[in-house]
Short mmCIF file of C-alpha atoms in Angstrom, two decimals:
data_model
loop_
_atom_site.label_atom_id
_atom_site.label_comp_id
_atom_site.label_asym_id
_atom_site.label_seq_id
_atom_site.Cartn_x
_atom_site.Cartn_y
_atom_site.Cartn_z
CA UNK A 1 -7.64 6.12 14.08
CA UNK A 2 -4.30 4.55 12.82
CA UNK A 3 -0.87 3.97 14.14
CA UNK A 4 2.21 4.35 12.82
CA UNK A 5 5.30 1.42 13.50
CA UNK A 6 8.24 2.30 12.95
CA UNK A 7 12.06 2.28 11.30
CA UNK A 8 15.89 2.17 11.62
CA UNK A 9 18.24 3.94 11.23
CA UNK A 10 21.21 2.22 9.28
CA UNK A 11 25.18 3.81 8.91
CA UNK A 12 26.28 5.57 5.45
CA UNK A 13 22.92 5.11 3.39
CA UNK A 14 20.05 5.37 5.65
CA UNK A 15 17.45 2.74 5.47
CA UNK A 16 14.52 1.90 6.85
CA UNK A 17 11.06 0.33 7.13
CA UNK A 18 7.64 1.40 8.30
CA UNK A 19 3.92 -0.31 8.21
CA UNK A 20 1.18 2.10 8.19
CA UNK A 21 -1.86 0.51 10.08
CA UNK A 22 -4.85 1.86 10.57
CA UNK A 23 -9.05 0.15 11.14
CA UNK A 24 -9.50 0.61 7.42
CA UNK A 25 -8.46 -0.71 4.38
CA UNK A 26 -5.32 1.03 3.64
CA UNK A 27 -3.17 1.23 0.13
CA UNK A 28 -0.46 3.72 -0.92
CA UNK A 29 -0.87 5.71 -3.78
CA UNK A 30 2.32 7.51 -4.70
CA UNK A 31 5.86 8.02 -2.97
CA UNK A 32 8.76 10.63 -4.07
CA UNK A 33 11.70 12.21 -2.79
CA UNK A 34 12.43 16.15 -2.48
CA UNK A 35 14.84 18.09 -1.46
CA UNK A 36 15.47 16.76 2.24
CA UNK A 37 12.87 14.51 3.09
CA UNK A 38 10.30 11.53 1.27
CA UNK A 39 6.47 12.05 0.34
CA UNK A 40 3.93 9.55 0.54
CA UNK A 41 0.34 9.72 -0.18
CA UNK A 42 -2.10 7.00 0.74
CA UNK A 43 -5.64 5.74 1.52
CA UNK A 44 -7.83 4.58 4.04
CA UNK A 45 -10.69 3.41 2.41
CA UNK A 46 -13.78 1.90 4.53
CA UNK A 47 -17.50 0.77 2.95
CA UNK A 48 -18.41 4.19 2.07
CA UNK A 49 -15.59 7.33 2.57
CA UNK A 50 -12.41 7.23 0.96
CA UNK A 51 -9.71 9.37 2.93
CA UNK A 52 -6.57 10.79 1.42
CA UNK A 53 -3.42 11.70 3.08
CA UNK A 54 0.20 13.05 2.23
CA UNK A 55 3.08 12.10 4.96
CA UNK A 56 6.78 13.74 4.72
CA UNK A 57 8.94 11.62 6.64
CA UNK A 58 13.01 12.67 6.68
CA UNK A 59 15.30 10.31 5.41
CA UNK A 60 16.07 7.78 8.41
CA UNK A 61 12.46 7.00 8.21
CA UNK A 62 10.98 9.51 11.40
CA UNK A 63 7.59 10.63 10.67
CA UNK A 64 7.79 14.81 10.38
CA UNK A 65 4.35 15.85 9.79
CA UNK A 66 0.85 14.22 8.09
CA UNK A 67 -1.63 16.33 6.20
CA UNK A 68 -5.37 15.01 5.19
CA UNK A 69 -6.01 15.97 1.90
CA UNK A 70 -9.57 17.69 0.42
CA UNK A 71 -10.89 17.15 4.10
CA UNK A 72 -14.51 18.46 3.09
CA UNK A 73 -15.27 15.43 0.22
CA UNK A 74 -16.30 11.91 1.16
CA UNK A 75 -14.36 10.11 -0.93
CA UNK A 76 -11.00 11.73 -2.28
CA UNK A 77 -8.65 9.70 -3.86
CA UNK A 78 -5.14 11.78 -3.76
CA UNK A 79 -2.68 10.57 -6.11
CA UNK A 80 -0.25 11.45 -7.92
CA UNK A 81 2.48 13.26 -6.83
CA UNK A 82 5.84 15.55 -8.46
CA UNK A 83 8.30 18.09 -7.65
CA UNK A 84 7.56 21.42 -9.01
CA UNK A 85 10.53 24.18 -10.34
CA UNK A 86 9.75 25.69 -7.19
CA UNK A 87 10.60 22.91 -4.98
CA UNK A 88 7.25 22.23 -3.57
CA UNK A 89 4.47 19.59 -4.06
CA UNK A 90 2.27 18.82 -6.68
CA UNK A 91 -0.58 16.28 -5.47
CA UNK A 92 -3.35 15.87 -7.98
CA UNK A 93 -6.39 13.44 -7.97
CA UNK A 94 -10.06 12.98 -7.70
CA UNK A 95 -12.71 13.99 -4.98
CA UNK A 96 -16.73 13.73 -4.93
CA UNK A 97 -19.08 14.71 -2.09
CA UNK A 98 -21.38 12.51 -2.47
CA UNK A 99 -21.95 8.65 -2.54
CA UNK A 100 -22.63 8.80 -6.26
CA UNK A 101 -22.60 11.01 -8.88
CA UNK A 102 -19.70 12.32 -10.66
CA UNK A 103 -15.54 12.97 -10.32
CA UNK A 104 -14.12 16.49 -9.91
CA UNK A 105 -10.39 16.23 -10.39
CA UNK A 106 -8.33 18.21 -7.54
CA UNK A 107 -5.28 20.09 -7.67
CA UNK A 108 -3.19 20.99 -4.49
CA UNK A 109 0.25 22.86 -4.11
CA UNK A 110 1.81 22.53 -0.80
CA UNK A 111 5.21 23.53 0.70
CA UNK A 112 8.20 21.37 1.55
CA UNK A 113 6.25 21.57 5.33
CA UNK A 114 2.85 20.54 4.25
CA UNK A 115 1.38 23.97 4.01
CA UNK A 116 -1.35 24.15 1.61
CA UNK A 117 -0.72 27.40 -1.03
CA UNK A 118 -2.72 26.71 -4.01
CA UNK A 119 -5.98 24.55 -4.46
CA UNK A 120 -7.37 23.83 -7.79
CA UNK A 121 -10.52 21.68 -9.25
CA UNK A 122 -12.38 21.17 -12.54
CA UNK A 123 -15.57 19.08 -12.30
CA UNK A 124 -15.46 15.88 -15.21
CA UNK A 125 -18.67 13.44 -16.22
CA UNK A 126 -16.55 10.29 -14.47
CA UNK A 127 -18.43 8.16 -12.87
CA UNK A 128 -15.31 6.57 -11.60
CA UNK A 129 -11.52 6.83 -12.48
CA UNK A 130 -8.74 4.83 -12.06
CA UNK A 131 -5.52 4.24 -13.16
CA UNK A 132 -3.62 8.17 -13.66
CA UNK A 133 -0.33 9.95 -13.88
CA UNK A 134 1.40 13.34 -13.49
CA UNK A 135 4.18 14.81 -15.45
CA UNK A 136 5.72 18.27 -15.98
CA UNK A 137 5.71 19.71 -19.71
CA UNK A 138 7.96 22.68 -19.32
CA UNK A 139 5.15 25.81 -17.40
CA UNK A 140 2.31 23.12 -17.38
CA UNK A 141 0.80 19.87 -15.70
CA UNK A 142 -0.08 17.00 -17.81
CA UNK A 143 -2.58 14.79 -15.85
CA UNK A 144 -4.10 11.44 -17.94
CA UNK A 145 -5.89 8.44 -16.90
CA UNK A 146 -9.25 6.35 -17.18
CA UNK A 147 -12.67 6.71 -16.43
CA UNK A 148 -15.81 4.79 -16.39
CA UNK A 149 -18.84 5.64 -17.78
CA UNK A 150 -21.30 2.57 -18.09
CA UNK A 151 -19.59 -0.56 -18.71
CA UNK A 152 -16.73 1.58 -21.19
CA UNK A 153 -13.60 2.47 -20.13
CA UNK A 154 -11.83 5.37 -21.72
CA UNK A 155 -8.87 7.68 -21.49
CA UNK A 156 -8.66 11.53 -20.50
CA UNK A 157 -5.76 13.92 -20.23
CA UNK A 158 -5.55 17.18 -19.26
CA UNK A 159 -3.02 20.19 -19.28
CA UNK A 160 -3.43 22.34 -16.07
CA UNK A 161 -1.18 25.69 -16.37
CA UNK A 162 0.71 26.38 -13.21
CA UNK A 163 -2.54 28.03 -11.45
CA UNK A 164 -4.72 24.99 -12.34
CA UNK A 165 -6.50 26.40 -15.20
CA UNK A 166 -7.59 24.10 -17.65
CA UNK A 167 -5.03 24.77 -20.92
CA UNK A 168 -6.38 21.90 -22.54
CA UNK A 169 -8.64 18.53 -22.23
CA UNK A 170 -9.01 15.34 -24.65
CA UNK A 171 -10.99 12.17 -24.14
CA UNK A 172 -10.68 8.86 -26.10
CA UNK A 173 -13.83 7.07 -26.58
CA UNK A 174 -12.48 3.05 -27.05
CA UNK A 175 -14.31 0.52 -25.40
CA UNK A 176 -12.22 -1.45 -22.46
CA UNK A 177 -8.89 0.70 -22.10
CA UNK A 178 -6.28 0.93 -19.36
CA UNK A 179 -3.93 3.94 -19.18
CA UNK A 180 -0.76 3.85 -17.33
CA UNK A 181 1.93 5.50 -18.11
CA UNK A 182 2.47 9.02 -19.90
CA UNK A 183 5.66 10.47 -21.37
CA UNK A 184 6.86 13.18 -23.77
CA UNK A 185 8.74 12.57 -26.93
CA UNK A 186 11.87 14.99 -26.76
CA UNK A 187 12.48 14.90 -29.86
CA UNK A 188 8.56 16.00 -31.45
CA UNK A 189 7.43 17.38 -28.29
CA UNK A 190 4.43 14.60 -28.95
CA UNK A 191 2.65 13.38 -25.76
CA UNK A 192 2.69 9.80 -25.45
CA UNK A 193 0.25 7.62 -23.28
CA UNK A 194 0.30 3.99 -22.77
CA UNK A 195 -2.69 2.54 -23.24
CA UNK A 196 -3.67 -1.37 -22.26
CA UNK A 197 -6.94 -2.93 -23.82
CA UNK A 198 -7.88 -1.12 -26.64
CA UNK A 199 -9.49 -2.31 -29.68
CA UNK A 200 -7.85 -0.23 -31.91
CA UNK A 201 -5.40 -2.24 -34.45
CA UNK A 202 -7.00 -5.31 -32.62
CA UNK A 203 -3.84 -5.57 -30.60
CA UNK A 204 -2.80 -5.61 -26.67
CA UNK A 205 -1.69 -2.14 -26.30
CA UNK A 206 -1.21 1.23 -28.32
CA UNK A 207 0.41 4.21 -28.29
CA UNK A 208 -1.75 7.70 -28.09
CA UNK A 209 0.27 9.91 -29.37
CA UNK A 210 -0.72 13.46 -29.01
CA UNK A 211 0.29 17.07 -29.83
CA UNK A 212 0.49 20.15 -27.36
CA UNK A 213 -2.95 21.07 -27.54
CA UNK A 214 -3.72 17.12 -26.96
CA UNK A 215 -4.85 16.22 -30.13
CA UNK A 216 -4.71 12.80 -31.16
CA UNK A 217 -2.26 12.68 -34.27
CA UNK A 218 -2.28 8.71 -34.33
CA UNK A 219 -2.34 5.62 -32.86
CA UNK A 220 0.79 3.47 -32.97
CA UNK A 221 1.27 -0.73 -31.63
CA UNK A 222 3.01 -1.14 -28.69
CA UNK A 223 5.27 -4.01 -29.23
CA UNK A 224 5.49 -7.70 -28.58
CA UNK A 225 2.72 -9.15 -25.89
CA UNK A 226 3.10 -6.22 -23.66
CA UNK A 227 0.09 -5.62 -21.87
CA UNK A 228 -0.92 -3.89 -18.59
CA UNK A 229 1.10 -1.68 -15.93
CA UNK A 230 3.22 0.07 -18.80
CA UNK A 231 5.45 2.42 -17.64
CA UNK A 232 7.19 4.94 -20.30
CA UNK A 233 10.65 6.49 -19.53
CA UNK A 234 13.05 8.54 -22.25
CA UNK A 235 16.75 7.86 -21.56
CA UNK A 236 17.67 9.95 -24.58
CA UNK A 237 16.30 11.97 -27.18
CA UNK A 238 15.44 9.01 -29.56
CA UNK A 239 15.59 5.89 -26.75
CA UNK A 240 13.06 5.20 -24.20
CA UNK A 241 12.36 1.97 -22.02
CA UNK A 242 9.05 0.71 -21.34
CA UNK A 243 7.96 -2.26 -19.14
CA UNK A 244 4.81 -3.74 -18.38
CA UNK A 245 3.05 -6.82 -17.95
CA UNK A 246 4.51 -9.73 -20.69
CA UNK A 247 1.65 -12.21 -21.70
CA UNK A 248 3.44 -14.41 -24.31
CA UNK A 249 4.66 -18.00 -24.57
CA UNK A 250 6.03 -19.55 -21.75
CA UNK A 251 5.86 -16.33 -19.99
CA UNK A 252 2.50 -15.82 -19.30
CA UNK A 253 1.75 -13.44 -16.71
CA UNK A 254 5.49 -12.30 -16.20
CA UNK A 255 7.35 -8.90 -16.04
CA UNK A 256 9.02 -7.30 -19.42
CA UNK A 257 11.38 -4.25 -19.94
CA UNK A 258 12.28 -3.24 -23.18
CA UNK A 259 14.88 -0.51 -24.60
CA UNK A 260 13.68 0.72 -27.60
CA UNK A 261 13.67 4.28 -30.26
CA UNK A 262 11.21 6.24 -31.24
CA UNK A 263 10.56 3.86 -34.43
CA UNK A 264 10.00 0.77 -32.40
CA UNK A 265 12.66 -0.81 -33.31
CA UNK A 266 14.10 -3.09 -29.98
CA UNK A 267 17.39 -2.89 -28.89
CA UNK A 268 17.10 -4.83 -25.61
CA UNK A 269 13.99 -7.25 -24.47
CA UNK A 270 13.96 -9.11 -21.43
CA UNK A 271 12.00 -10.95 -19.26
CA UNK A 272 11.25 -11.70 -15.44
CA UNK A 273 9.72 -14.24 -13.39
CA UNK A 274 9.24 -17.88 -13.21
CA UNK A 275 7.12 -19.47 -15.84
CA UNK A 276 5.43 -21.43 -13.18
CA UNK A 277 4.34 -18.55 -11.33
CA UNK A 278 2.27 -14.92 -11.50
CA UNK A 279 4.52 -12.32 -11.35
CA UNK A 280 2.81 -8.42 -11.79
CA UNK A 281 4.77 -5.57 -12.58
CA UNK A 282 4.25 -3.18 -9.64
CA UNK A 283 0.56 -1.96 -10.57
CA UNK A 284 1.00 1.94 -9.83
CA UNK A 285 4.69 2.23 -11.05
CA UNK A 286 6.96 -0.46 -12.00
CA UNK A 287 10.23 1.60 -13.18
CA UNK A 288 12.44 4.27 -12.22
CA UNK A 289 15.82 5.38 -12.49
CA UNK A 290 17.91 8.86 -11.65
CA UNK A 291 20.73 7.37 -14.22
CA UNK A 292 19.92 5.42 -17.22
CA UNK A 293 22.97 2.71 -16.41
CA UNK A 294 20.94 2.45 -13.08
CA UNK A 295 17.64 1.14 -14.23
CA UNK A 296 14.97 -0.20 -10.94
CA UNK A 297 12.27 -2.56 -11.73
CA UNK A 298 9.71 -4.03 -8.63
CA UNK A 299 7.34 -6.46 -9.36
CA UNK A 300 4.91 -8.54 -7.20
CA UNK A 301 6.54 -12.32 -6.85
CA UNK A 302 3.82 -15.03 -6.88
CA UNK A 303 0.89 -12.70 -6.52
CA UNK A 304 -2.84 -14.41 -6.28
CA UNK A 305 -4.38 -15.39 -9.32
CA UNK A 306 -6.62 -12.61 -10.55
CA UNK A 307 -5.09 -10.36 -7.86
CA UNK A 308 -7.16 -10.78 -5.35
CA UNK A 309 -6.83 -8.13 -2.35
CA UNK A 310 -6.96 -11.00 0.36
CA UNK A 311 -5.08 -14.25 -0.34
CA UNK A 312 -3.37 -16.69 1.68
CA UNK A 313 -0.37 -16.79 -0.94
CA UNK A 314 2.79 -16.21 0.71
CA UNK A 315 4.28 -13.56 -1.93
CA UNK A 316 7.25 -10.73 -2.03
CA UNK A 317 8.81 -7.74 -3.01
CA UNK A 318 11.05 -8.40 -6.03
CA UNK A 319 13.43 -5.74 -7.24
CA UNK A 320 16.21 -6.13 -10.10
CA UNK A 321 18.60 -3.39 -11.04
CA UNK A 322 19.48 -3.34 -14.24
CA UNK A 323 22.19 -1.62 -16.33
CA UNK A 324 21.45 0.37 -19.71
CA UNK A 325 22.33 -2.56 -21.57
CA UNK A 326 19.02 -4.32 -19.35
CA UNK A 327 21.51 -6.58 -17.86
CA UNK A 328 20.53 -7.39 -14.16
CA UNK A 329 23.26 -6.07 -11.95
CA UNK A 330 21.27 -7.74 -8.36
CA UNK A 331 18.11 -9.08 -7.93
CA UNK A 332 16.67 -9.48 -4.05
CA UNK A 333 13.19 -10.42 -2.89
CA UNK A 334 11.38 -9.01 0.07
CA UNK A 335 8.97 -10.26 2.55
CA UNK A 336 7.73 -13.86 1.99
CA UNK A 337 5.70 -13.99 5.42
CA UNK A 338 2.63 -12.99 4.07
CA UNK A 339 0.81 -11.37 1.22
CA UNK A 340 2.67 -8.33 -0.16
CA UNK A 341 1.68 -6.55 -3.49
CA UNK A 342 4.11 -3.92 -5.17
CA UNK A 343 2.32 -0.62 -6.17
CA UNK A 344 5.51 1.71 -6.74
CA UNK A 345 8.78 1.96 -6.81
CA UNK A 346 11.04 5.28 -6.68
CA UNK A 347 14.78 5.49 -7.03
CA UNK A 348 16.59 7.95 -4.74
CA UNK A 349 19.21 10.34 -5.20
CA UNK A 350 21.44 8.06 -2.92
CA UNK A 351 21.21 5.45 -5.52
CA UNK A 352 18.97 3.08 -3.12
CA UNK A 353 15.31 3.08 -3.63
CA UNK A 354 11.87 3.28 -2.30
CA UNK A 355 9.48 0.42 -2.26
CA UNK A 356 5.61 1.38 -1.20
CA UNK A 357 2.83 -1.34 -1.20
CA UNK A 358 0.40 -3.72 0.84
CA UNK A 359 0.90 -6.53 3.24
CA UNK A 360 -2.25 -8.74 4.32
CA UNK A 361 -1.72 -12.12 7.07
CA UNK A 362 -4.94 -14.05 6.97
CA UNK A 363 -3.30 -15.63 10.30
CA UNK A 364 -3.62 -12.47 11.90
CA UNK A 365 -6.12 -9.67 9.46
CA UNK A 366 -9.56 -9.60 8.80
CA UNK A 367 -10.54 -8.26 5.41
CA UNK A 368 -7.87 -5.32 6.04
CA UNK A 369 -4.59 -4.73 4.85
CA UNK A 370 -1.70 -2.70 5.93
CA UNK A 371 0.83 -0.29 3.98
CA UNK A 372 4.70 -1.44 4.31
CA UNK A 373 7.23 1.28 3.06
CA UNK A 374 10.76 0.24 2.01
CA UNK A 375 14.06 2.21 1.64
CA UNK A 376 16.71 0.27 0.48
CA UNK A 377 20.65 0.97 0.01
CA UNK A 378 22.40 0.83 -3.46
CA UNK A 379 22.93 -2.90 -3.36
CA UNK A 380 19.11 -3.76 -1.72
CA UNK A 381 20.14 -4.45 1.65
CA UNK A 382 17.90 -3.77 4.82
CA UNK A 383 19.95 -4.67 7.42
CA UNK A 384 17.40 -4.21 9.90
CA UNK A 385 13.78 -4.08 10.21
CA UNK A 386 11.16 -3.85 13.31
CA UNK A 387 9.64 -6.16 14.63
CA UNK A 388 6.07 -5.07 13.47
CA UNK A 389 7.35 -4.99 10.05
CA UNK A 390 8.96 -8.36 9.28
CA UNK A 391 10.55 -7.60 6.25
CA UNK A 392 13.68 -9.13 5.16
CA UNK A 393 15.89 -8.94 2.21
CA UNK A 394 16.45 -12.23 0.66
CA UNK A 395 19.15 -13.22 -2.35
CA UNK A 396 17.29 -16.54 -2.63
CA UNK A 397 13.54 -17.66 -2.43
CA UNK A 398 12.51 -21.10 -2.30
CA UNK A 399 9.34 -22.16 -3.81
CA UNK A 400 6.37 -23.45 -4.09
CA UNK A 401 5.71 -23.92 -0.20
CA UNK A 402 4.26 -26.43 0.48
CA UNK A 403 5.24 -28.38 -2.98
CA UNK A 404 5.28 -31.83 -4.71
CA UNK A 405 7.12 -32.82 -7.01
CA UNK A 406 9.70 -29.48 -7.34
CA UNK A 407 11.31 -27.24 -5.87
CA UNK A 408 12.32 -23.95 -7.44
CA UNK A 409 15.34 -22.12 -5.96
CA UNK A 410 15.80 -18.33 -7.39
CA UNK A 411 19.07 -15.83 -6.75
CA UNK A 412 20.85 -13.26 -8.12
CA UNK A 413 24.11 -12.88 -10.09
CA UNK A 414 25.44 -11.59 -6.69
CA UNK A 415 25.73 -14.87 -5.28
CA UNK A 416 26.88 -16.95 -8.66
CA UNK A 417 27.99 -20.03 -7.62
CA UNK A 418 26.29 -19.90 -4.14
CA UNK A 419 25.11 -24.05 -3.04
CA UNK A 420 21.39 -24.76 -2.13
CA UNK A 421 21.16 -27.87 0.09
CA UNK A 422 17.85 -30.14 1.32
CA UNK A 423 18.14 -32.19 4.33
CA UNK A 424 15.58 -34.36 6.53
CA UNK A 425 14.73 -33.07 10.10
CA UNK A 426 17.98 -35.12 10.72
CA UNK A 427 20.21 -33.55 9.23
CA UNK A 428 21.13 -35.99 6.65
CA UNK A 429 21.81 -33.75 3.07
CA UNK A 430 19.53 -35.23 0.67
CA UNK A 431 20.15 -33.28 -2.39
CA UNK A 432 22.58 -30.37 -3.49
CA UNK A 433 22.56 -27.72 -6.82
CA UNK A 434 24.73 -24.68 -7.72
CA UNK A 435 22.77 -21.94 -8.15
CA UNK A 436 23.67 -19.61 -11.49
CA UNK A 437 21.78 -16.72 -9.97
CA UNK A 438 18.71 -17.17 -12.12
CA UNK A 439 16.21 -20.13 -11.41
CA UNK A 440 17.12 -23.20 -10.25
CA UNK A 441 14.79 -26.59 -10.06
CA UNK A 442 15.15 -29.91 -7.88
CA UNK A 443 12.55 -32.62 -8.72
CA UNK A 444 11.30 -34.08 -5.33
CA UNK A 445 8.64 -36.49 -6.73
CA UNK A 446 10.46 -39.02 -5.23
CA UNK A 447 11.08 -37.68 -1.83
CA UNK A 448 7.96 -38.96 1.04
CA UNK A 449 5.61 -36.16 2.51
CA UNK A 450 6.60 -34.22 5.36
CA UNK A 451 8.94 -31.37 6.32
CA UNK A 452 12.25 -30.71 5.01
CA UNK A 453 15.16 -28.27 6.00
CA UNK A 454 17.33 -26.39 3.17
CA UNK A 455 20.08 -23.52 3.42
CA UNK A 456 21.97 -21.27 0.14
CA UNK A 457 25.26 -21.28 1.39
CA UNK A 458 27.80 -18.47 -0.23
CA UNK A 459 31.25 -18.66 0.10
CA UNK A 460 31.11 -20.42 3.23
CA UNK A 461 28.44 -18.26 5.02
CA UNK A 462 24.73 -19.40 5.25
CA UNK A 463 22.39 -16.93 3.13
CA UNK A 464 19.33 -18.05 3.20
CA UNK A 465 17.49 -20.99 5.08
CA UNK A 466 13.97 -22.27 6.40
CA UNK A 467 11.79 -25.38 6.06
CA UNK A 468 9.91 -26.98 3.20
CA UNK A 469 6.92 -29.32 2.99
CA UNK A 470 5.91 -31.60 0.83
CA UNK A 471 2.47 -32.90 -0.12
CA UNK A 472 0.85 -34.83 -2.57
#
């Protein structure tokens, strides 16, 4: 039914890369890291069955063993993953048996080998569900999300004791939310969700803040123009970060991070992305970190308007890591050969990370995409990949491709002062910039149509490099 392609193995911290294939439409769902080895749970979704799957592969990327999850439903969508106290995993999602009808949430506890010791379910009146999260809360399970009823969307959460009995259950009845993140307030105890949508306060997002026995106590603003694919993290008992999609003034449809207490008030706010381009924080989870100095952000570089799941856009990977202070330490971009969209991102315990998302080539898919997983090193090298894969790390992207009348050149601060050069098919240079490893642009309306060559050279070693059109 599907086929796995492969990795590599590199020296000191391993890395690797894989692309899950299969006849279906396949999309990963969640990715962690236990004790010796990495989960991943994913998808493959055709016209009318949904099936859900958990793969533990060790760390240089070999596959060690692949379970299918609630086997007996039609369409299970399994989800959410964590690490319990006693080192095995949580997986927790949403299953029916039948083409319509309603949701039954599903609860599985399996060994570090994929054994199966503890199934749990509790039937919901969910039509559908989508976005959702897991998170501990000391002995208990907190699992929240949205569901569709009608033409509403609106928020549930849940507390599951360690058994999967139902402790507790809330819904929000709001017309049009989005939930996304969840998080608990160490200094109240409070549950917090992150909600998108909601016309409460008439603004872009809200808090929900709840108690133990998830009660709402109140409803707080999130923020500037933060809206979308938030993602909540505590660094400290009073500071938290939270990212998400940023829809103000000029950047529209760009990625924020902000570092902020329990008040609201904002220490840090920054912004990424190009102003002349969709950039979407990575839609399933955007942020992660093992050490708050050592902050991860992915997002989706020139995704598709409206994110569509098949576009000809060429589109990557982009990670920055950031220090507590938000400052960007690297930035690197990955793919650029086809159409790539970011659903999560997982730092690792070796300080590297792990990227998990899709990867669709009009040229060569039909209607289908593929799963590419992504283990980087502590500085975002790959210094391999396979052949079936075609990722590559890049320090500079060069776009739009084809163009006009500009050409935008983006790198890192780890390769300040690095040149980016434009030359006819002749070699003759044509025009030359220092990049200050944020976003450079060259106007070109003056250049004639046709194809161009460029490099980045850094300290006398060529970087990057590739061809560029122009058109009217």
């Amino acid at each position: 039914m599907f086929v796995f392609i492969s990795h590599q193995l590199l020296l000191s911290q391993t890395t690797f890369t894989f692309k899950i294939h299969s006849e279906y439409t396949d999309t990963p769902i969640d990715i962690i890291e236990g004790a010796d080895a990495y989960y991943a749970t994913f998808a493959f979704m055709s016209y009318d069955t949904v099936y859900s799957y958990i793969r533990k592969f060790d760390y240089t990327g070999d596959s060690i063993k692949q379970v299918r999850l609630c086997k007996d439903s039609l369409k299970v969508y399994c989800g959410s993953m964590l690490i319990n106290d006693e080192g095995n995993i949580v997986v927790v999602g949403f299953a029916r048996n039948t083409y319509n009808g309603n949701y039954s949430i599903m609860l599985l506890e399996l060994t570090p080998d994929l054994e199966i010791v503890k199934t749990g379910a509790c039937a919901t009146s969910f039509a559908q569900i989508g976005f959702t999260d897991l998170i501990k809360d000391n002995k208990s399970y907190i699992y929240s999300g949205d569901y569709t009823n009608g033409n509403e969307e609106n928020i549930f959460t849940f507390r599951f004791d360690t058994n999967f009995q139902v402790l507790g259950a809330n819904t929000f009845n709001d017309s049009y939310k989005f939930h996304f993140s969840t998080a608990i307030d160490p200094t109240t105890n409070n549950i917090k969700l992150a909600v998108c949508g909601s016309a409460i306060n008439g603004t872009f997002g809200n808090f929900y803040v709840l108690d133990s026995v998830l009660a709402l106590k109140r409803i707080d603003t999130i923020p500037k123009k933060l809206v979308n694919y938030y993602e909540i993290r505590y660094i400290k008992n009073h500071l938290f970060y939270l990212s998400g999609k940023d829809i103000s003034v000029p950047h529209y449809d760009n990625y924020r991070i902000m570092l902020m207490d329990t008040s609201y008030h904002i220490y840090k706010d920054v912004t990424f992305g190009a102003v002349d381009t969709i950039d979407y924080p990575g839609l399933d989870r955007n942020m992660s970190f093992l050490q708050p100095n050592r902050v991860y952000c992915g997002l989706t570089r020139n995704i598709a308007e409206q994110i569509p799941i098949y576009s000809t856009n060429k589109s990557w990977y982009g990670v920055y890591l950031l220090d507590d202070s938000l400052n960007i330490l690297w930035k690197r971009f990955y793919g650029g050969d086809a159409y790539y969209m970011l659903r999560v991102i997982e730092a690792t315990t070796d300080g590297g990370c792990l990227l998990a998302g899709r990867r669709y080539d009009y040229l060569t898919q039909d209607m289908e995409f593929d799963i590419v997983i992504v283990k980087m090193d502590s500085t975002g090298l790959i210094t391999s990949t396979g052949p079936d894969v075609g990722m590559q790390a890049h320090d500079a992207i060069v776009y739009p491709n084809p163009g006009s009348n500009v050409i935008n050149i983006e790198s890192g601060p780890q390769i300040y002062g690095a040149w980016f050069s434009l030359y006819d098919l002749a070699g003759k240079p044509l025009e030359r910039k220092q990049l200050n490893g944020q976003k450079e642009t060259l106007q070109t309306s003056a250049l004639p149509n046709g194809v161009y060559l460029w490099n980045v050279v850094f300290k006398g070693k060529t970087l990057e490099g590739g061809k560029w059109v122009k058109t009217d």
